[in-house]
Amino acid sequence: MKACFQAVLLFLFSTLIVFQVNAKSTSFNSVLLASESTSTSVDDFCQLFPSAVQSHNKGNSALIMLGESFIKYPIQERFKLGFKTNTNNSSWKNESCRNDKNENWICEVDTSLIYDSTNFTPDAIPAPDKGNIEVYNGKEKFLAQGDYNSVSVYGGTLVLTTGKYTFKNLTLNTNSYLMLEDENTQVEIYLAKGKLSGKINTILKNNAMIKTKPEQVFIFGVVDDQDPNQDSEELKSSIEANTTAEIVGYIYSSGNVKLSASYTTANTPLRPTLRGAVTAKNLRLDSETNIAGDGACLTPPEDNYILEIEPETAFSLTCDYLPVTFRVKKEDGTLADTYSGSVSITTNITEVGKASWFPTDSDTPYKDVSEETSVNIVNGIGQLRLKSHGYIGNIAVTGQLDNSPLTNTVNGSYTFVPFKFGFEPSPVKVIAGKPTAVKIEALACENDEATVATGYNGNKRLSISSAFLQPSTKGNGDVALKASSNDWQTEQETFAFLNGIAEFSLRYPDAGIVDLKLTDPNCSVSNGCDILPSGTLPKSFANWTQLEGSVEVHARPWTFAVCPDKQSDGTSSSGVGFVAAGDPFKVTVKPLVWQVDGSETASIQTTDELCLVQTTQNFFKSDAPIVDVELSISNTVSVTPVDGKPGVLQGTVQQSHTDELVFSDLSWSEVGSVRLQADAKAPYLDMTINQGYRHLGRFYPKYLEIQPNRFTYPDGHNEFAYLSQPFNADLMIKAKNALGEQVENYNGFIPDYQAEVALMVYESPSLNSLNDRFSYHHITSSTDHSFKGRWNSDIEQVWLLKRKPVIASPLTTVEDGPWDESNSRWGGYISSYHDPISIRNTTTDVTDEVDSKQVAPFETAPHLHYGRMVLSDAISPFDKPVTIPLNIEHWNGTEFVTHDADSGSKYNSNYFCKVALHPADASNTSILTLGNTGTVMVGETDQIEAHPHLSPPDKYKKQQTRFWLRIADDAPVDIGCSQNNKEYQPWLTYNWRELGDEDPSAVVTFGVYRGSDRIVYRGEKGLN
């Protein structure tokens, strides 16, 4: 069990193959997830997932495949699935099972592959000790391990740490995240009910989503659901994943699992619905669901270590100790600082007594070099010292990591001499192409100690040679030196020695390790040399030929240039657009040679010119020093707009140095411009490569999404308004990226760089525009008209749709409608833009073409009626007041009828006009009774009253009058009315007299009955 757990940890630490090593771990048949707060351990989780998809139900286990669902298992063979029955109505039926050889076939079932769950039952869910939690858009909630009742996420993020979680109900809606705290987090999740439509098992590092591993998340369903009815495709499931779900993990359910993902309809690229494996009682896959078998349970990890030795070559004096260091590194070039083990060491020396290995802290020999020995590796590093016992010659050293026989073998070549050139610093660490000062010393042994040979003086013509170690290719050129010459020399140079010491400059135009060797051909046994002692040369020096020495030159790239494949200098206020947020883009990262006036330590901003300068081509070689290159973005804010959200960098953000560093599937979740940074994942030859970065932009929204709208109609109007009557519309338009996620920075763009949305009203299904009748009420600000700066926010606008005019002056309208969803649509279109942005609503990206505009319809349309206020004629005895019936009528498509849904239209008897019909002069004293105000009820009122307004001693007075109730802008024409006050409701006027739309009116007659005197007045009404 311990070995298995270590195997998992090692797999989690390794991410990209840098140096291919295939040493398999002993086994991976169990995983132990435990923490101090976890009451029980769970063994053998991987045994629950023998394949990518299977059942544990020995009874009537069913696999149901519909839509475009498929299963891919990353093996070379054709596989079958452990179920009893398979209902396969997938439109990709013949491709429903796939393997790594790109073979496709109809999924087949085999009952012998059903997992035997006799000895396993998921832990029961205890009574919750934590309450209900809701997380909304853009919010992040860290969740401590424990037992929860109900947790719902609506566009927010849950962050889990290592341990065990139980949920009575877990709901992750679209665009929600279940994120792990870091790369080492492992969780067990137990569910009674789960609706998982978001992304599960993501890790955010340096604002980039890094690739996670299925074995970090195990999800257990504890409810035993019912089997489906015979021949039924319906499956009630306690665990469901819908819409754009992306789950990385292993799911084991006592009951049923239903995966129903739809990426295309949500304008999202197709991704694995589940990357990992699933074992369930019954399983249904439909829509665009796809399962990709993956993870350590299906493909056990390998111990991929790289062994290094330093130095690879060296000259050492016979009296000196030569430190030899072994380092164990991970695939990405970082030190395996948790590794402990040993390295076996052998040499080419078979004769005892020539040299020995010494510990680093003792002068007592540890082992003779003729014997095999080992060095302990602690935290990835081990070191011994090698010393000659007077032996002059070469010692070849070989090292091999114990217990990993397939790990690379390392070799060192060390020459022991009585005299040599030494160098400071050693090794010489340089930036590719940048001159570096070096000191060379003539060294000799005196009293068994290394000392400077002060007698070595004058101008010495030394030979120069370069041996390319890592990589073995020459690359951009040889190591070049400059001592007394004006030009750089690669073959010979004259050095001015004083007391055994000289100085020179060194330059190497590429990256890697090069062995620089300097030789004085005139300083030898045969030629003599002022470094030699006087007298006869001792026999022990007989194998020494000439004065020479070498030093390793460790050269790193100066920085990384970040080079996109198209113009990318746009910001939120200038330049051209780059790509839509969430859409893929490509950059090439180039390791550069030093440029004059550059900084040795600061981050370097990439320009177009830097993308054209010389690169360190040796950096890419397979035998070059190992390092991964990682892209990231600033974890604070975007570059533009100022203080914008940093967003998330997605895609493959880390690559091996052997991959030519073309990042072709990157995307950024936000809009604006961003600082894209390139760094070496680990020190390069113990040096830090300057970070390279580029301000990349402009990213812009992929589309604008009209949210479900809501109308607020005038008080007393039961879900309707009248044509020409203002009503409130509550709207929201979200700016979104290509993944369907809301972007926040768009409001920070200057107005000219934001799209403008205009509204369109049109008939359905004819798509004839009604926009000539649409207008905003004056209280709607011009900013709210365009939505600029108001994205993702609730906006309240006031709209009206005018009545259909037939004559402009005097305004005369004609009845039409009523308008609602059955015959009209309201929508938005992009009327101006700076970047190519589309518009849609939340249910479809299909737009209507109206007047050559692409219009995204709102999900609902307002209910609008042509209305009119009607006053009915009335009669009364000469001295009695009379009620004037008032009705509100609307056009129902064929005729005017009383509008019983109207209990909000107002009346006010104080505002009226009159024309005296009889007598037609000032003696007509009739009026409307003042003070009668209110609203109609179900379209009617009887509160309007006319009064004869007689003054004593009138015994009898016949009067006939036409009254207008003031509701229009202007008083009726041709009647000489000076009453400008009104109960303003022009949407209830009508063309009563063929003189244009005007106030409603009625004729009131006082004096229709005086007894039986047989007198009939001209103009009397109501007589037979």
PDB file of C-alpha atoms in Angstrom, residues 716-830:
ATOM      1  CA  GLY A 716     -53.920  48.019 -12.986  1.00  0.00           C
ATOM      2  CA  HIS A 717     -53.086  46.623 -16.402  1.00  0.00           C
ATOM      3  CA  ASN A 718     -53.245  42.865 -16.195  1.00  0.00           C
ATOM      4  CA  GLU A 719     -50.128  41.847 -18.147  1.00  0.00           C
ATOM      5  CA  PHE A 720     -50.566  44.291 -21.017  1.00  0.00           C
ATOM      6  CA  ALA A 721     -49.994  47.844 -22.135  1.00  0.00           C
ATOM      7  CA  TYR A 722     -51.663  49.904 -24.823  1.00  0.00           C
ATOM      8  CA  LEU A 723     -50.007  50.887 -28.052  1.00  0.00           C
ATOM      9  CA  SER A 724     -48.308  54.274 -27.521  1.00  0.00           C
ATOM     10  CA  GLN A 725     -48.355  53.706 -23.748  1.00  0.00           C
ATOM     11  CA  PRO A 726     -44.940  53.518 -22.036  1.00  0.00           C
ATOM     12  CA  PHE A 727     -44.100  50.323 -20.136  1.00  0.00           C
ATOM     13  CA  ASN A 728     -41.004  49.122 -18.314  1.00  0.00           C
ATOM     14  CA  ALA A 729     -38.654  46.506 -19.731  1.00  0.00           C
ATOM     15  CA  ASP A 730     -36.093  44.907 -17.420  1.00  0.00           C
ATOM     16  CA  LEU A 731     -33.165  43.742 -19.525  1.00  0.00           C
ATOM     17  CA  MET A 732     -29.685  42.349 -19.243  1.00  0.00           C
ATOM     18  CA  ILE A 733     -27.154  41.658 -21.959  1.00  0.00           C
ATOM     19  CA  LYS A 734     -24.146  39.626 -20.934  1.00  0.00           C
ATOM     20  CA  ALA A 735     -20.792  39.747 -22.658  1.00  0.00           C
ATOM     21  CA  LYS A 736     -19.492  36.185 -22.930  1.00  0.00           C
ATOM     22  CA  ASN A 737     -16.474  34.263 -24.095  1.00  0.00           C
ATOM     23  CA  ALA A 738     -16.402  31.292 -26.445  1.00  0.00           C
ATOM     24  CA  LEU A 739     -16.870  28.918 -23.500  1.00  0.00           C
ATOM     25  CA  GLY A 740     -20.136  30.590 -22.549  1.00  0.00           C
ATOM     26  CA  GLU A 741     -18.632  32.288 -19.502  1.00  0.00           C
ATOM     27  CA  GLN A 742     -19.371  35.872 -18.574  1.00  0.00           C
ATOM     28  CA  VAL A 743     -16.547  38.362 -19.109  1.00  0.00           C
ATOM     29  CA  GLU A 744     -16.223  41.285 -16.728  1.00  0.00           C
ATOM     30  CA  ASN A 745     -13.747  43.641 -18.376  1.00  0.00           C
ATOM     31  CA  TYR A 746     -15.866  44.747 -21.326  1.00  0.00           C
ATOM     32  CA  ASN A 747     -17.374  47.629 -19.379  1.00  0.00           C
ATOM     33  CA  GLY A 748     -13.844  48.994 -19.002  1.00  0.00           C
ATOM     34  CA  PHE A 749     -13.339  49.412 -22.753  1.00  0.00           C
ATOM     35  CA  ILE A 750     -13.662  52.980 -23.991  1.00  0.00           C
ATOM     36  CA  PRO A 751     -17.115  53.463 -25.539  1.00  0.00           C
ATOM     37  CA  ASP A 752     -15.836  53.545 -29.112  1.00  0.00           C
ATOM     38  CA  TYR A 753     -14.373  50.057 -28.640  1.00  0.00           C
ATOM     39  CA  GLN A 754     -17.579  48.563 -27.276  1.00  0.00           C
ATOM     40  CA  ALA A 755     -20.312  47.211 -29.478  1.00  0.00           C
ATOM     41  CA  GLU A 756     -23.596  49.086 -29.575  1.00  0.00           C
ATOM     42  CA  VAL A 757     -26.862  47.200 -29.374  1.00  0.00           C
ATOM     43  CA  ALA A 758     -30.059  48.620 -30.832  1.00  0.00           C
ATOM     44  CA  LEU A 759     -33.550  47.211 -30.495  1.00  0.00           C
ATOM     45  CA  MET A 760     -35.770  45.904 -33.236  1.00  0.00           C
ATOM     46  CA  VAL A 761     -39.499  45.191 -33.224  1.00  0.00           C
ATOM     47  CA  TYR A 762     -40.906  43.092 -36.023  1.00  0.00           C
ATOM     48  CA  GLU A 763     -43.783  40.924 -37.082  1.00  0.00           C
ATOM     49  CA  SER A 764     -43.633  37.167 -36.877  1.00  0.00           C
ATOM     50  CA  PRO A 765     -43.346  35.073 -38.928  1.00  0.00           C
ATOM     51  CA  SER A 766     -43.112  37.612 -41.778  1.00  0.00           C
ATOM     52  CA  LEU A 767     -40.154  39.445 -40.115  1.00  0.00           C
ATOM     53  CA  ASN A 768     -41.517  42.777 -41.347  1.00  0.00           C
ATOM     54  CA  SER A 769     -40.064  45.575 -39.271  1.00  0.00           C
ATOM     55  CA  LEU A 770     -42.208  47.589 -36.881  1.00  0.00           C
ATOM     56  CA  ASN A 771     -39.247  49.699 -35.804  1.00  0.00           C
ATOM     57  CA  ASP A 772     -40.717  52.884 -37.291  1.00  0.00           C
ATOM     58  CA  ARG A 773     -43.280  52.649 -34.510  1.00  0.00           C
ATOM     59  CA  PHE A 774     -40.847  51.839 -31.686  1.00  0.00           C
ATOM     60  CA  SER A 775     -39.301  54.445 -29.426  1.00  0.00           C
ATOM     61  CA  TYR A 776     -37.758  54.789 -25.980  1.00  0.00           C
ATOM     62  CA  HIS A 777     -39.598  56.893 -23.469  1.00  0.00           C
ATOM     63  CA  HIS A 778     -37.666  60.046 -22.695  1.00  0.00           C
ATOM     64  CA  ILE A 779     -36.773  58.875 -19.171  1.00  0.00           C
ATOM     65  CA  THR A 780     -34.525  56.127 -20.638  1.00  0.00           C
ATOM     66  CA  SER A 781     -31.000  57.556 -20.771  1.00  0.00           C
ATOM     67  CA  SER A 782     -29.011  57.485 -23.982  1.00  0.00           C
ATOM     68  CA  THR A 783     -26.375  55.296 -22.280  1.00  0.00           C
ATOM     69  CA  ASP A 784     -28.982  52.675 -21.531  1.00  0.00           C
ATOM     70  CA  HIS A 785     -30.116  52.809 -25.170  1.00  0.00           C
ATOM     71  CA  SER A 786     -26.813  51.330 -26.358  1.00  0.00           C
ATOM     72  CA  PHE A 787     -25.985  49.168 -23.312  1.00  0.00           C
ATOM     73  CA  LYS A 788     -22.393  50.434 -23.447  1.00  0.00           C
ATOM     74  CA  GLY A 789     -20.790  50.254 -20.041  1.00  0.00           C
ATOM     75  CA  ARG A 790     -23.811  48.378 -18.699  1.00  0.00           C
ATOM     76  CA  TRP A 791     -22.995  44.818 -19.777  1.00  0.00           C
ATOM     77  CA  ASN A 792     -23.905  42.085 -17.296  1.00  0.00           C
ATOM     78  CA  SER A 793     -26.091  44.538 -15.380  1.00  0.00           C
ATOM     79  CA  ASP A 794     -29.818  44.876 -14.973  1.00  0.00           C
ATOM     80  CA  ILE A 795     -31.097  47.773 -17.048  1.00  0.00           C
ATOM     81  CA  GLU A 796     -34.569  49.226 -16.825  1.00  0.00           C
ATOM     82  CA  GLN A 797     -35.736  50.859 -20.023  1.00  0.00           C
ATOM     83  CA  VAL A 798     -39.089  52.377 -20.829  1.00  0.00           C
ATOM     84  CA  TRP A 799     -40.475  51.407 -24.197  1.00  0.00           C
ATOM     85  CA  LEU A 800     -43.508  52.164 -26.262  1.00  0.00           C
ATOM     86  CA  LEU A 801     -44.803  50.948 -29.581  1.00  0.00           C
ATOM     87  CA  LYS A 802     -46.773  53.639 -31.315  1.00  0.00           C
ATOM     88  CA  ARG A 803     -50.173  53.116 -32.757  1.00  0.00           C
ATOM     89  CA  LYS A 804     -50.208  52.648 -36.503  1.00  0.00           C
ATOM     90  CA  PRO A 805     -50.546  56.062 -38.133  1.00  0.00           C
ATOM     91  CA  VAL A 806     -52.421  56.661 -41.359  1.00  0.00           C
ATOM     92  CA  ILE A 807     -52.240  60.485 -41.350  1.00  0.00           C
ATOM     93  CA  ALA A 808     -49.390  62.372 -39.752  1.00  0.00           C
ATOM     94  CA  SER A 809     -51.236  65.660 -39.164  1.00  0.00           C
ATOM     95  CA  PRO A 810     -53.596  65.719 -37.566  1.00  0.00           C
ATOM     96  CA  LEU A 811     -52.363  62.409 -36.135  1.00  0.00           C
ATOM     97  CA  THR A 812     -54.757  59.718 -37.159  1.00  0.00           C
ATOM     98  CA  THR A 813     -54.214  56.075 -36.288  1.00  0.00           C
ATOM     99  CA  VAL A 814     -55.866  52.847 -37.149  1.00  0.00           C
ATOM    100  CA  GLU A 815     -56.404  49.823 -34.979  1.00  0.00           C
ATOM    101  CA  ASP A 816     -54.186  46.713 -35.327  1.00  0.00           C
ATOM    102  CA  GLY A 817     -52.927  43.909 -33.141  1.00  0.00           C
ATOM    103  CA  PRO A 818     -53.183  42.836 -30.449  1.00  0.00           C
ATOM    104  CA  TRP A 819     -49.422  42.138 -30.418  1.00  0.00           C
ATOM    105  CA  ASP A 820     -47.848  39.323 -28.407  1.00  0.00           C
ATOM    106  CA  GLU A 821     -45.490  36.333 -28.888  1.00  0.00           C
ATOM    107  CA  SER A 822     -47.835  34.832 -31.467  1.00  0.00           C
ATOM    108  CA  ASN A 823     -47.339  37.580 -34.021  1.00  0.00           C
ATOM    109  CA  SER A 824     -44.418  39.752 -32.980  1.00  0.00           C
ATOM    110  CA  ARG A 825     -40.858  39.615 -31.724  1.00  0.00           C
ATOM    111  CA  TRP A 826     -38.641  42.098 -29.962  1.00  0.00           C
ATOM    112  CA  GLY A 827     -34.898  41.711 -30.103  1.00  0.00           C
ATOM    113  CA  GLY A 828     -31.492  43.307 -30.252  1.00  0.00           C
ATOM    114  CA  TYR A 829     -28.922  43.658 -33.005  1.00  0.00           C
ATOM    115  CA  ILE A 830     -25.403  45.014 -33.073  1.00  0.00           C
TER     116      ILE A 830
END
